[in-house]
PDB file of C-alpha atoms and ligand atoms in Angstrom:
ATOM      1  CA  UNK A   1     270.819  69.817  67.960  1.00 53.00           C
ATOM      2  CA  UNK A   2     270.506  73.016  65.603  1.00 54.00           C
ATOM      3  CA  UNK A   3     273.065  72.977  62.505  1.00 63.00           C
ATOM      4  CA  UNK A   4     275.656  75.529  62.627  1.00 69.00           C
ATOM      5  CA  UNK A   5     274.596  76.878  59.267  1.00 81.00           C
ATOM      6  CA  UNK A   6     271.080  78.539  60.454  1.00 89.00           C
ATOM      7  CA  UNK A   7     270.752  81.316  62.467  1.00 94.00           C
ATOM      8  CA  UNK A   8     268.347  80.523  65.856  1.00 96.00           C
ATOM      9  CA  UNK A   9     267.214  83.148  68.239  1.00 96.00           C
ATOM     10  CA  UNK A  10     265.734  82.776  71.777  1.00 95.00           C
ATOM     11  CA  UNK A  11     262.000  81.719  71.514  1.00 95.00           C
ATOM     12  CA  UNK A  12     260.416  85.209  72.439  1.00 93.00           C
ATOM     13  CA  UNK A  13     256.748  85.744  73.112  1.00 91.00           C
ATOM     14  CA  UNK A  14     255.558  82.541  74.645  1.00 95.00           C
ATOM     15  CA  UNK A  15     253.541  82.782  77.595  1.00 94.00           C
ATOM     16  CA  UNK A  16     252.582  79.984  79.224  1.00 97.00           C
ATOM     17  CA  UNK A  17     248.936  80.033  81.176  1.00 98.00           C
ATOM     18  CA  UNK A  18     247.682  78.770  84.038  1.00 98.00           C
ATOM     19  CA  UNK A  19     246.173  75.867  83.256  1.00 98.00           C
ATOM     20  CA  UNK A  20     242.400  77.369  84.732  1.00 98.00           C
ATOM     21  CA  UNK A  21     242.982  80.122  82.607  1.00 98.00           C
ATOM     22  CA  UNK A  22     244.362  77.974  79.586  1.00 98.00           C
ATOM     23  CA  UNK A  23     240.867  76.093  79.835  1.00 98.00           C
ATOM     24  CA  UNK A  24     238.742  79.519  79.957  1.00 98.00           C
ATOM     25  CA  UNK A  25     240.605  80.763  76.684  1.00 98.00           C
ATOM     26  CA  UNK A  26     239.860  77.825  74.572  1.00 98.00           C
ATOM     27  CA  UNK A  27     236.450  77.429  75.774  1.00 98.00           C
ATOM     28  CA  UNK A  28     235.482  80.866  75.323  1.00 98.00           C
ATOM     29  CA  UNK A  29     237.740  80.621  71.746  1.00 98.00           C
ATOM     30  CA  UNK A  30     235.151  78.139  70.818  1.00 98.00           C
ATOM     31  CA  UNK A  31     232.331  80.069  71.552  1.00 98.00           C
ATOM     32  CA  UNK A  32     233.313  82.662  69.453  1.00 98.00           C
ATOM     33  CA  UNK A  33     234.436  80.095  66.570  1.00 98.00           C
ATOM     34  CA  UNK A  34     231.217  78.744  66.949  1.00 98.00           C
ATOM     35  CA  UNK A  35     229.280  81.709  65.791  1.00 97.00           C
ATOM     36  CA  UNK A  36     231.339  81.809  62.248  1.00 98.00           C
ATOM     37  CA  UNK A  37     229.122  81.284  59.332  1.00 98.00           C
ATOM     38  CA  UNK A  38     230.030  81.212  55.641  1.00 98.00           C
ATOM     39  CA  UNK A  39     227.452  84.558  54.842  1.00 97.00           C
ATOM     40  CA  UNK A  40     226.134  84.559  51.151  1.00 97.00           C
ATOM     41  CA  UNK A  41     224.062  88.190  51.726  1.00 97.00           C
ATOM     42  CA  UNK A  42     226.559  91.406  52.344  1.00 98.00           C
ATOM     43  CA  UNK A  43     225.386  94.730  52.794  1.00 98.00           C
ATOM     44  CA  UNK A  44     227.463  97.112  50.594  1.00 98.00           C
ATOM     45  CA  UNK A  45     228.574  98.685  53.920  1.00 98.00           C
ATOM     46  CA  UNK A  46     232.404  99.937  53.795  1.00 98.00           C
ATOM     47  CA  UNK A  47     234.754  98.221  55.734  1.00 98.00           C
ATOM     48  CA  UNK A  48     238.107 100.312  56.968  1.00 98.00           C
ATOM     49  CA  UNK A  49     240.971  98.943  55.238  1.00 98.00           C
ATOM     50  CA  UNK A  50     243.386  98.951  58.244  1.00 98.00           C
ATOM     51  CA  UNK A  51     240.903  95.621  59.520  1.00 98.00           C
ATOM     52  CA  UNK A  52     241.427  93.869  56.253  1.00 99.00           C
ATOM     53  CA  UNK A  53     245.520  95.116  56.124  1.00 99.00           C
ATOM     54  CA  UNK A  54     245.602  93.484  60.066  1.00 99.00           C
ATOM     55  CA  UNK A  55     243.627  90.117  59.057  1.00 99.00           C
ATOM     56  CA  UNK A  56     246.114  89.448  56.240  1.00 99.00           C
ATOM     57  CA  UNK A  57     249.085  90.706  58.450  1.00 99.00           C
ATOM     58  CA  UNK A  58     247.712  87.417  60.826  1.00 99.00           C
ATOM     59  CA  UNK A  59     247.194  85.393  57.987  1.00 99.00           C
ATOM     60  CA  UNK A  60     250.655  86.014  56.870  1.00 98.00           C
ATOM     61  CA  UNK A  61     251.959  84.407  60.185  1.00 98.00           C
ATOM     62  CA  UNK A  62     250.694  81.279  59.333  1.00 98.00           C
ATOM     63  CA  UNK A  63     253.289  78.215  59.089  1.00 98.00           C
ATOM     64  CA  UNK A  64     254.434  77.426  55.774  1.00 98.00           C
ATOM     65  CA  UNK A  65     256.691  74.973  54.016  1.00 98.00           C
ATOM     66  CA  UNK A  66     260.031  75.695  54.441  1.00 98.00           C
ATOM     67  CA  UNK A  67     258.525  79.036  55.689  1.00 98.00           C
ATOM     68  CA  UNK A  68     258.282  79.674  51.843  1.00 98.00           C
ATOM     69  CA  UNK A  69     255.236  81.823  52.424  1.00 98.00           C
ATOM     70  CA  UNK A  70     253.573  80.843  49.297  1.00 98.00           C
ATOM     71  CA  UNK A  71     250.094  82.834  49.428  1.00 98.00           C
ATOM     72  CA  UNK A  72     249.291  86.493  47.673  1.00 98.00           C
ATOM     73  CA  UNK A  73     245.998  87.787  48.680  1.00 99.00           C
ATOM     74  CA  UNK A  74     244.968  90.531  46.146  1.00 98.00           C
ATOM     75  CA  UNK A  75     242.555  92.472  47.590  1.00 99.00           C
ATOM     76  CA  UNK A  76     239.377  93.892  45.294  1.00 98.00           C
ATOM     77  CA  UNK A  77     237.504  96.849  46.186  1.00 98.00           C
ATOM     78  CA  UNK A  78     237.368  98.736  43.031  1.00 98.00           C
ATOM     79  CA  UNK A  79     233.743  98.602  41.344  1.00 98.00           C
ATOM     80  CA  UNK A  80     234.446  97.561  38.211  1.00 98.00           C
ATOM     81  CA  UNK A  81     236.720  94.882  38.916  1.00 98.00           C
ATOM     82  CA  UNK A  82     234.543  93.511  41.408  1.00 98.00           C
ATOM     83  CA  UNK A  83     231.684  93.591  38.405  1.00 98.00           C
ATOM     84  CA  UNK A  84     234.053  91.917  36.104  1.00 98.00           C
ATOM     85  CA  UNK A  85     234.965  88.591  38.611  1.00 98.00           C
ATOM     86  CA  UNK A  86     231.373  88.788  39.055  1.00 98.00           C
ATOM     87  CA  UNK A  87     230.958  88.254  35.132  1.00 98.00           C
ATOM     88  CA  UNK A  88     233.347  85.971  34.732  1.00 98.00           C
ATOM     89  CA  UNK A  89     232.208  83.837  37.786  1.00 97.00           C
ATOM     90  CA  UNK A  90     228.890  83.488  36.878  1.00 97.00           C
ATOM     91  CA  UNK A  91     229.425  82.359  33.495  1.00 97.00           C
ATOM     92  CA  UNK A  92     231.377  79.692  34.884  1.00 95.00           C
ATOM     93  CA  UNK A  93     228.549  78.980  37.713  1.00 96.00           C
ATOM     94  CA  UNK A  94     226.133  79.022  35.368  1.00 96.00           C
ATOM     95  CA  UNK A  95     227.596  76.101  33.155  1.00 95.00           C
ATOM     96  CA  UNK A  96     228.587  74.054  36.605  1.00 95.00           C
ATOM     97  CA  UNK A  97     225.296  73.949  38.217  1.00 95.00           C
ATOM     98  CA  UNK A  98     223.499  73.373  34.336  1.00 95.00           C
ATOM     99  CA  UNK A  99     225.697  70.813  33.250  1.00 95.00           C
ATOM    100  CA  UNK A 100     229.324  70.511  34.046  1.00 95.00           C
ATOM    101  CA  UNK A 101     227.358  69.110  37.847  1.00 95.00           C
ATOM    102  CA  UNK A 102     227.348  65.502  38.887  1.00 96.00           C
ATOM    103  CA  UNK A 103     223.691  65.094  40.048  1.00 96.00           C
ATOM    104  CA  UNK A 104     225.867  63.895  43.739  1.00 97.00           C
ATOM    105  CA  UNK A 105     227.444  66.687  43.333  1.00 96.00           C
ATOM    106  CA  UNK A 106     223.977  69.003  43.078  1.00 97.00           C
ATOM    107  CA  UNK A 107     222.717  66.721  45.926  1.00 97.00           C
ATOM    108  CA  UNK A 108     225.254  67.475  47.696  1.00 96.00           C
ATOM    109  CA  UNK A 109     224.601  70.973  47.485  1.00 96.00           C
ATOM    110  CA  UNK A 110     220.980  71.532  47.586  1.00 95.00           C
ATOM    111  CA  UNK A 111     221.042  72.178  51.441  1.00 95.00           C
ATOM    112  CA  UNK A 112     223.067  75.098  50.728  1.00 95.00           C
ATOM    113  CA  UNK A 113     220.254  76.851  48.696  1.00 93.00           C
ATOM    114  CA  UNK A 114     223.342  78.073  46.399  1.00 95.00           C
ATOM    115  CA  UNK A 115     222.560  78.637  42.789  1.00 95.00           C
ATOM    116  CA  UNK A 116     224.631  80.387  39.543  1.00 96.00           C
ATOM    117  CA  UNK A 117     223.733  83.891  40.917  1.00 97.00           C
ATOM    118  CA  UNK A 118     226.752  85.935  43.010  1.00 98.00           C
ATOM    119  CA  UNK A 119     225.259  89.140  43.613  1.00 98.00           C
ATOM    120  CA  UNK A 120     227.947  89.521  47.188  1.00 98.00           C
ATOM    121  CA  UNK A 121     230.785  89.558  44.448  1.00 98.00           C
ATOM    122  CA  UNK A 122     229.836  93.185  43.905  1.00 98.00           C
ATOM    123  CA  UNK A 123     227.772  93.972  47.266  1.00 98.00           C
ATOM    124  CA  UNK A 124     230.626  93.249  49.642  1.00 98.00           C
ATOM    125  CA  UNK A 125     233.309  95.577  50.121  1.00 98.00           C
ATOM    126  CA  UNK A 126     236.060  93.226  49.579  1.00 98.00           C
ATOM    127  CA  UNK A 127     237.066  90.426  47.965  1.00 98.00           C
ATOM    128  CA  UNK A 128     240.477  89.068  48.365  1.00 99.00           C
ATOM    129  CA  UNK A 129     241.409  86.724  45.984  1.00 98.00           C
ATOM    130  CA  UNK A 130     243.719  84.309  47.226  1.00 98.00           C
ATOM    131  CA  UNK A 131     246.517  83.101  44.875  1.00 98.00           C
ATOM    132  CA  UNK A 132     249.226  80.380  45.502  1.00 98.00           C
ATOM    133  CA  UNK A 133     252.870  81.003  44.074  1.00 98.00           C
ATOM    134  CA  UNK A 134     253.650  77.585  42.764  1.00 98.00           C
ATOM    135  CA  UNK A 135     257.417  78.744  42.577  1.00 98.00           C
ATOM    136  CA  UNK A 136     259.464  82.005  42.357  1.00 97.00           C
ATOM    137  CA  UNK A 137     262.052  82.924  39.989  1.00 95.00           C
ATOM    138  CA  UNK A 138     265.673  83.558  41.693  1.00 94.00           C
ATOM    139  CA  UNK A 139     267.319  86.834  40.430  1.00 95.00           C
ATOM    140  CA  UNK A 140     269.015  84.642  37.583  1.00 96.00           C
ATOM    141  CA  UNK A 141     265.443  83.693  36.681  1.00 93.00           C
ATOM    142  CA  UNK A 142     265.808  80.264  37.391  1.00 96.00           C
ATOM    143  CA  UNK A 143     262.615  78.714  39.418  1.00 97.00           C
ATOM    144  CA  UNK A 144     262.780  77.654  42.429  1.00 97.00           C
ATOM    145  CA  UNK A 145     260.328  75.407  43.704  1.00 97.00           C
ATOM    146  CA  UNK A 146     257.522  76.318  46.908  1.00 98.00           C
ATOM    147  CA  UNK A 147     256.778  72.944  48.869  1.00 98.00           C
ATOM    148  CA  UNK A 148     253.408  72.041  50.321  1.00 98.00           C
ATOM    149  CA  UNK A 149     251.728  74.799  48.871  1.00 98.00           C
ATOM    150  CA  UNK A 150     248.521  73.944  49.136  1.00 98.00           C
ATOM    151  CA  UNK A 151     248.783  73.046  52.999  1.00 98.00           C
ATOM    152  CA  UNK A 152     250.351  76.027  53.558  1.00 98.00           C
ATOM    153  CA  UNK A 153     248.145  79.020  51.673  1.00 98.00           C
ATOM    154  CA  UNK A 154     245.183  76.042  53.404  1.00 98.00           C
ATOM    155  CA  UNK A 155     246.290  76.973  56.558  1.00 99.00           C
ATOM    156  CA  UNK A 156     246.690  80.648  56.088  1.00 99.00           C
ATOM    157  CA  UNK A 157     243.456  81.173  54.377  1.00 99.00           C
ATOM    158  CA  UNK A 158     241.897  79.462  57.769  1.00 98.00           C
ATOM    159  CA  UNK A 159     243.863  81.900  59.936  1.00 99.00           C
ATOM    160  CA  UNK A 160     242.480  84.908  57.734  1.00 99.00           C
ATOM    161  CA  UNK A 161     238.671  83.239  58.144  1.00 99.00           C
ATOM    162  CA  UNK A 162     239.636  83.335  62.097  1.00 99.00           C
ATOM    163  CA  UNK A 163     240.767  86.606  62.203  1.00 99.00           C
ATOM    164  CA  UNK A 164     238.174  88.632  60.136  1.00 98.00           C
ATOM    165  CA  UNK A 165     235.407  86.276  62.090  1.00 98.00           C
ATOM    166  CA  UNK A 166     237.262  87.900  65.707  1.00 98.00           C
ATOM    167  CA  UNK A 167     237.345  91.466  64.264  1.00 98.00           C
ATOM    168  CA  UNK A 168     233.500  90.944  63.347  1.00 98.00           C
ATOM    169  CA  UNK A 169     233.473  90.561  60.094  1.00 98.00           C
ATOM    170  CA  UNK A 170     231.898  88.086  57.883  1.00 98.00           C
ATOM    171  CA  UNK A 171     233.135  85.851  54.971  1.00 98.00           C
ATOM    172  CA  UNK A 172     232.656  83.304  52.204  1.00 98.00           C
ATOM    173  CA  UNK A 173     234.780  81.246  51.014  1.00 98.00           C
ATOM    174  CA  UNK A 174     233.801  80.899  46.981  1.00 98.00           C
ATOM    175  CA  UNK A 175     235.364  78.910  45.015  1.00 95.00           C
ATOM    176  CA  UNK A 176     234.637  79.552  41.301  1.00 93.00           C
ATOM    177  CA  UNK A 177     235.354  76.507  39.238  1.00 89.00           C
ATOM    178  CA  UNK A 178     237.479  76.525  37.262  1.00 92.00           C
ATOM    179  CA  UNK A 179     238.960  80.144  38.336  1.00 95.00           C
ATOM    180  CA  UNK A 180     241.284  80.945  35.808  1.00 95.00           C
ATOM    181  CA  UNK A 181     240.079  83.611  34.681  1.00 97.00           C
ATOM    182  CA  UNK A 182     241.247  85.642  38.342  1.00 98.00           C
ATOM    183  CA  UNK A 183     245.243  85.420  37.374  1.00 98.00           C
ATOM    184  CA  UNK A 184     243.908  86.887  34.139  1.00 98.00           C
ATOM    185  CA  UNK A 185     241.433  89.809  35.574  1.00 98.00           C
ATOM    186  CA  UNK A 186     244.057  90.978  38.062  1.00 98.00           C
ATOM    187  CA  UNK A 187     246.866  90.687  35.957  1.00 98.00           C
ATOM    188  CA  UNK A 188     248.838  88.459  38.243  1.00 98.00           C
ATOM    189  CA  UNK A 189     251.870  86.227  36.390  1.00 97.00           C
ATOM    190  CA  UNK A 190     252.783  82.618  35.903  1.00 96.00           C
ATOM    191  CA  UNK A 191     253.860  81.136  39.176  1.00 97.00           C
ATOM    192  CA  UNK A 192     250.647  82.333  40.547  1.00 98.00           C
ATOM    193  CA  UNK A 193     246.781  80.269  40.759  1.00 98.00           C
ATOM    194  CA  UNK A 194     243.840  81.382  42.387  1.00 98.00           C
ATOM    195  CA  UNK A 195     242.165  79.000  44.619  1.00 98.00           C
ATOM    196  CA  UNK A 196     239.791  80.627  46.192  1.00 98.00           C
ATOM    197  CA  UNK A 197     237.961  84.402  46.787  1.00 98.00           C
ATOM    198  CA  UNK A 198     236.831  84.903  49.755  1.00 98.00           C
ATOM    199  CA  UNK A 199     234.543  87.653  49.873  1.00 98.00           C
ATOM    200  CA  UNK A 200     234.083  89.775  53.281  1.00 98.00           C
ATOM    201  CA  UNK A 201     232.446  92.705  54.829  1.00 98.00           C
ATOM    202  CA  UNK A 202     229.102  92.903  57.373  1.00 98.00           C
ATOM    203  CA  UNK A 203     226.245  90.792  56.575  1.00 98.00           C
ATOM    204  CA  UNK A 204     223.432  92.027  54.898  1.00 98.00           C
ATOM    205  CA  UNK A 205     220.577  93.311  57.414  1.00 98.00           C
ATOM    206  CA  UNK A 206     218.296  89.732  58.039  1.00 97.00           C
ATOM    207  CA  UNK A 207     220.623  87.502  56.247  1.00 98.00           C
ATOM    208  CA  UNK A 208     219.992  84.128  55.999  1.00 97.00           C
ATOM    209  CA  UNK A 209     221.850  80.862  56.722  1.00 97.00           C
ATOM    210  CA  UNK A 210     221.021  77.153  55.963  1.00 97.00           C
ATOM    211  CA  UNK A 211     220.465  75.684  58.884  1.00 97.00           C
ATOM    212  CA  UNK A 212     223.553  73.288  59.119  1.00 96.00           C
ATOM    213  CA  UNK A 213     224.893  71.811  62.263  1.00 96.00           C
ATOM    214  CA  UNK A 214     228.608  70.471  62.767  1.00 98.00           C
ATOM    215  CA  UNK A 215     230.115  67.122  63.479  1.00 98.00           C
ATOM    216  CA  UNK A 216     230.219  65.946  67.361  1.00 98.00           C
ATOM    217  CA  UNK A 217     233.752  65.710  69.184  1.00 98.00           C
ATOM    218  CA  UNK A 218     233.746  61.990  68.957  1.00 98.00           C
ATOM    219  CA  UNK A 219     232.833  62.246  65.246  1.00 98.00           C
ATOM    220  CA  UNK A 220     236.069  64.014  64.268  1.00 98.00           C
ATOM    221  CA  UNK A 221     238.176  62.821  66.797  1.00 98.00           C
ATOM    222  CA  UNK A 222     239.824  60.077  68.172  1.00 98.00           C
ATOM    223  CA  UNK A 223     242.144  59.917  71.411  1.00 98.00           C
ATOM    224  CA  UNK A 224     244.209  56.892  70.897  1.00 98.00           C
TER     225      UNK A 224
HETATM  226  N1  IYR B 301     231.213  76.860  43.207  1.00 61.24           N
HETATM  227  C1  IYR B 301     229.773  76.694  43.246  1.00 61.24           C
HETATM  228  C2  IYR B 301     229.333  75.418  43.826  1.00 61.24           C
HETATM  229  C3  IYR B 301     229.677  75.142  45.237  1.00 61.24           C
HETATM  230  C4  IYR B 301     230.460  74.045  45.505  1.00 61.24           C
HETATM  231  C5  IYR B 301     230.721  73.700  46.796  1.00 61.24           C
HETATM  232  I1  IYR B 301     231.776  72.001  47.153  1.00 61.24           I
HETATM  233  C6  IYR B 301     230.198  74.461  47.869  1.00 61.24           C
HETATM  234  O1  IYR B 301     230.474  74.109  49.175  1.00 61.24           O
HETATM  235  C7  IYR B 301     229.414  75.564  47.589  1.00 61.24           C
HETATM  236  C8  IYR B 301     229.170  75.889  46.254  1.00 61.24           C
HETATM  237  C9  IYR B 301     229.110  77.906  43.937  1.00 61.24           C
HETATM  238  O2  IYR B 301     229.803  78.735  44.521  1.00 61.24           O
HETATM  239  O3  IYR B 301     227.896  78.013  43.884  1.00 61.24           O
END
Protein backbone atom coordinates (compact mmCIF):
# COMPACT_ATOMS: atom_id res chain seq x y z
CA UNK A 1 0.00 0.00 0.00
CA UNK A 2 1.61 3.52 -0.96
CA UNK A 3 1.41 6.23 1.99
CA UNK A 4 -0.78 9.06 1.33
CA UNK A 5 2.06 11.49 1.88
CA UNK A 6 4.14 10.63 -1.51
CA UNK A 7 3.16 11.41 -4.72
CA UNK A 8 3.07 7.99 -7.20
CA UNK A 9 2.51 8.13 -10.88
CA UNK A 10 1.59 5.30 -13.33
CA UNK A 11 4.76 3.18 -14.12
CA UNK A 12 5.42 4.58 -17.74
CA UNK A 13 7.95 3.13 -20.13
CA UNK A 14 8.04 -0.53 -19.36
CA UNK A 15 7.88 -2.80 -22.12
CA UNK A 16 7.72 -6.13 -21.58
CA UNK A 17 9.48 -8.63 -24.36
CA UNK A 18 8.79 -11.64 -25.71
CA UNK A 19 10.51 -13.93 -23.95
CA UNK A 20 12.63 -15.16 -27.51
CA UNK A 21 13.39 -11.74 -27.90
CA UNK A 22 14.12 -11.08 -24.07
CA UNK A 23 16.81 -13.99 -24.48
CA UNK A 24 18.38 -12.41 -27.84
CA UNK A 25 18.83 -8.94 -25.97
CA UNK A 26 20.73 -10.21 -23.07
CA UNK A 27 22.75 -12.52 -25.01
CA UNK A 28 23.74 -10.15 -27.53
CA UNK A 29 24.08 -7.45 -24.29
CA UNK A 30 26.75 -9.78 -23.21
CA UNK A 31 28.54 -9.90 -26.21
CA UNK A 32 28.96 -6.45 -26.33
CA UNK A 33 29.83 -6.28 -22.41
CA UNK A 34 32.20 -8.76 -23.14
CA UNK A 35 34.40 -6.73 -25.36
CA UNK A 36 34.87 -3.87 -22.46
CA UNK A 37 38.40 -3.52 -21.40
CA UNK A 38 39.88 -1.16 -18.81
CA UNK A 39 42.37 0.69 -21.79
CA UNK A 40 45.63 2.22 -20.24
CA UNK A 41 46.89 3.72 -23.97
CA UNK A 42 44.47 6.72 -25.42
CA UNK A 43 45.09 8.42 -28.47
CA UNK A 44 44.70 12.21 -27.91
CA UNK A 45 41.80 11.96 -30.41
CA UNK A 46 38.79 14.47 -29.49
CA UNK A 47 35.77 13.09 -28.39
CA UNK A 48 32.31 15.27 -29.05
CA UNK A 49 31.07 16.37 -25.84
CA UNK A 50 27.34 15.68 -26.51
CA UNK A 51 28.62 11.55 -26.07
CA UNK A 52 30.18 12.29 -22.75
CA UNK A 53 26.96 14.91 -21.71
CA UNK A 54 24.56 11.56 -22.84
CA UNK A 55 26.80 8.88 -20.83
CA UNK A 56 26.50 10.95 -17.64
CA UNK A 57 22.78 11.83 -18.45
CA UNK A 58 22.51 7.56 -18.19
CA UNK A 59 24.65 7.45 -15.39
CA UNK A 60 22.54 9.91 -13.63
CA UNK A 61 19.54 7.42 -13.87
CA UNK A 62 21.11 5.10 -11.80
CA UNK A 63 19.22 4.04 -8.41
CA UNK A 64 20.30 5.76 -5.44
CA UNK A 65 19.58 5.85 -1.75
CA UNK A 66 16.64 7.48 -1.00
CA UNK A 67 17.05 8.62 -4.68
CA UNK A 68 19.53 11.12 -3.00
CA UNK A 69 21.59 11.15 -6.16
CA UNK A 70 24.81 11.50 -4.42
CA UNK A 71 27.49 11.49 -7.40
CA UNK A 72 29.12 14.82 -9.25
CA UNK A 73 31.14 13.88 -12.18
CA UNK A 74 33.44 16.88 -13.05
CA UNK A 75 34.48 16.53 -16.28
CA UNK A 76 38.37 17.57 -17.34
CA UNK A 77 39.30 18.48 -20.71
CA UNK A 78 41.26 21.56 -20.24
CA UNK A 79 45.18 20.94 -20.78
CA UNK A 80 46.51 22.20 -17.95
CA UNK A 81 44.30 20.77 -15.51
CA UNK A 82 44.58 17.52 -16.98
CA UNK A 83 48.66 18.10 -16.57
CA UNK A 84 48.17 19.10 -13.04
CA UNK A 85 45.99 15.65 -11.81
CA UNK A 86 48.60 14.11 -13.80
CA UNK A 87 51.29 15.73 -11.35
CA UNK A 88 49.65 15.24 -8.50
CA UNK A 89 48.77 11.53 -9.31
CA UNK A 90 51.97 10.46 -10.02
CA UNK A 91 53.59 11.72 -7.06
CA UNK A 92 51.23 9.79 -5.17
CA UNK A 93 51.82 6.57 -7.57
CA UNK A 94 55.16 6.93 -7.32
CA UNK A 95 55.35 6.62 -3.39
CA UNK A 96 52.53 3.60 -3.55
CA UNK A 97 54.20 1.32 -5.87
CA UNK A 98 57.97 2.33 -4.03
CA UNK A 99 56.90 1.95 -0.68
CA UNK A 100 53.52 2.74 0.68
CA UNK A 101 52.85 -1.18 -1.43
CA UNK A 102 52.29 -4.40 0.43
CA UNK A 103 54.53 -6.80 -1.59
CA UNK A 104 50.60 -8.85 -1.94
CA UNK A 105 49.54 -5.96 -2.91
CA UNK A 106 52.43 -5.52 -5.89
CA UNK A 107 51.77 -9.26 -6.54
CA UNK A 108 48.67 -8.68 -6.95
CA UNK A 109 49.26 -6.27 -9.51
CA UNK A 110 52.10 -7.37 -11.56
CA UNK A 111 49.73 -9.01 -14.20
CA UNK A 112 48.49 -5.68 -14.89
CA UNK A 113 51.93 -4.40 -16.16
CA UNK A 114 50.81 -1.00 -14.30
CA UNK A 115 53.59 1.11 -12.94
CA UNK A 116 53.84 5.01 -11.34
CA UNK A 117 53.69 6.45 -14.93
CA UNK A 118 49.98 7.98 -16.19
CA UNK A 119 50.77 9.39 -19.40
CA UNK A 120 46.47 8.76 -20.53
CA UNK A 121 45.83 11.44 -17.71
CA UNK A 122 46.86 14.01 -20.30
CA UNK A 123 46.50 11.89 -23.70
CA UNK A 124 42.80 11.19 -23.31
CA UNK A 125 40.33 13.69 -23.98
CA UNK A 126 38.48 13.38 -20.84
CA UNK A 127 38.68 12.63 -17.54
CA UNK A 128 35.73 12.79 -15.33
CA UNK A 129 36.45 12.77 -11.93
CA UNK A 130 33.89 11.24 -9.97
CA UNK A 131 33.07 12.78 -6.54
CA UNK A 132 30.57 11.53 -3.84
CA UNK A 133 28.49 14.24 -1.82
CA UNK A 134 28.70 12.78 1.62
CA UNK A 135 25.78 15.24 2.61
CA UNK A 136 24.22 18.56 1.42
CA UNK A 137 23.55 21.58 3.31
CA UNK A 138 19.62 22.54 3.51
CA UNK A 139 19.00 26.29 2.73
CA UNK A 140 19.38 26.95 6.63
CA UNK A 141 22.80 25.33 6.21
CA UNK A 142 22.13 22.58 8.31
CA UNK A 143 23.50 19.05 6.78
CA UNK A 144 21.59 16.67 5.83
CA UNK A 145 22.82 13.34 5.54
CA UNK A 146 23.14 11.11 1.82
CA UNK A 147 22.62 7.26 2.66
CA UNK A 148 24.47 4.45 0.94
CA UNK A 149 26.64 6.59 -0.86
CA UNK A 150 29.06 4.54 -1.85
CA UNK A 151 26.56 1.85 -3.36
CA UNK A 152 24.92 4.34 -5.02
CA UNK A 153 27.77 6.69 -6.96
CA UNK A 154 29.15 2.37 -7.24
CA UNK A 155 26.36 1.74 -9.21
CA UNK A 156 26.27 4.84 -11.27
CA UNK A 157 29.87 4.88 -12.08
CA UNK A 158 29.12 1.13 -13.57
CA UNK A 159 26.21 2.49 -15.61
CA UNK A 160 28.59 5.35 -17.01
CA UNK A 161 31.42 2.38 -17.80
CA UNK A 162 28.29 0.65 -19.72
CA UNK A 163 27.26 3.43 -21.52
CA UNK A 164 30.55 5.02 -22.86
CA UNK A 165 31.63 1.11 -23.61
CA UNK A 166 27.96 1.02 -25.99
CA UNK A 167 28.70 4.46 -27.56
CA UNK A 168 32.34 3.05 -28.38
CA UNK A 169 34.31 4.57 -26.25
CA UNK A 170 36.93 3.36 -23.98
CA UNK A 171 37.72 3.84 -20.22
CA UNK A 172 39.79 3.32 -17.09
CA UNK A 173 38.84 3.33 -14.05
CA UNK A 174 42.04 4.93 -11.91
CA UNK A 175 41.99 5.19 -8.72
CA UNK A 176 44.79 7.43 -7.33
CA UNK A 177 45.49 6.64 -3.74
CA UNK A 178 44.97 8.60 -1.66
CA UNK A 179 43.08 11.23 -4.10
CA UNK A 180 42.72 14.15 -2.15
CA UNK A 181 44.32 16.24 -3.86
CA UNK A 182 41.16 16.16 -6.85
CA UNK A 183 38.54 18.13 -4.36
CA UNK A 184 41.52 20.46 -4.08
CA UNK A 185 42.60 20.81 -8.01
CA UNK A 186 38.99 21.33 -9.08
CA UNK A 187 38.01 23.41 -6.42
CA UNK A 188 35.09 21.30 -5.34
CA UNK A 189 33.81 21.91 -1.39
CA UNK A 190 33.42 19.92 1.76
CA UNK A 191 30.63 17.45 1.36
CA UNK A 192 32.36 16.28 -1.68
CA UNK A 193 35.37 13.11 -2.11
CA UNK A 194 36.73 11.84 -5.12
CA UNK A 195 36.78 8.20 -5.53
CA UNK A 196 37.71 7.56 -8.60
CA UNK A 197 38.77 9.25 -12.34
CA UNK A 198 37.89 7.52 -14.91
CA UNK A 199 39.61 8.54 -17.87
CA UNK A 200 37.91 8.02 -21.50
CA UNK A 201 38.25 8.64 -25.13
CA UNK A 202 39.40 6.04 -28.22
CA UNK A 203 42.20 3.80 -27.59
CA UNK A 204 45.44 4.50 -28.71
CA UNK A 205 46.20 2.90 -32.32
CA UNK A 206 47.71 -0.97 -31.24
CA UNK A 207 46.96 -0.67 -27.65
CA UNK A 208 47.66 -3.25 -25.48
CA UNK A 209 45.79 -5.29 -22.84
CA UNK A 210 46.97 -7.90 -20.23
CA UNK A 211 45.69 -10.82 -21.16
CA UNK A 212 43.11 -11.46 -18.29
CA UNK A 213 40.18 -13.75 -18.50
CA UNK A 214 36.92 -13.52 -16.22
CA UNK A 215 35.34 -15.75 -13.67
CA UNK A 216 32.96 -18.72 -15.07
CA UNK A 217 29.04 -18.50 -14.39
CA UNK A 218 29.24 -21.09 -11.72
CA UNK A 219 32.18 -19.20 -10.15
CA UNK A 220 30.15 -16.08 -9.36
CA UNK A 221 26.97 -17.51 -9.06
CA UNK A 222 24.86 -19.62 -7.25
CA UNK A 223 21.07 -20.60 -7.98
CA UNK A 224 19.77 -21.70 -4.70
N1 LIG B 1 46.43 3.04 -8.12
C1 LIG B 1 47.56 2.32 -8.67
C2 LIG B 1 47.59 0.89 -8.33
C3 LIG B 1 46.48 0.04 -8.80
C4 LIG B 1 45.70 -0.59 -7.86
C5 LIG B 1 44.73 -1.46 -8.25
I1 LIG B 1 43.70 -2.47 -6.83
C6 LIG B 1 44.49 -1.70 -9.63
O1 LIG B 1 43.50 -2.58 -10.02
C7 LIG B 1 45.27 -1.06 -10.57
C8 LIG B 1 46.26 -0.18 -10.13
C9 LIG B 1 47.66 2.56 -10.19
O2 LIG B 1 46.75 3.11 -10.79
O3 LIG B 1 48.67 2.18 -10.77
Amino acid sequence: MSNSNCDHIQLAGYEELPPEEMLLRAQSFYELMKSRRSVRSFSRRPVERKVIELCLQTAGRAPSGANQQPWKFVVVSDPEVKRRIRQAAENEERAFYESRASDQWLAALKPLGTDAEKPFLENAPYLIVVFCENYRLDKNGKKIKHYYVRDSVGIAIGILITALHHAGLACLTHTPSPMQFLRKILKRPENETAVMILVAGYPAKGAMVPNLGKKRLEEIALFV
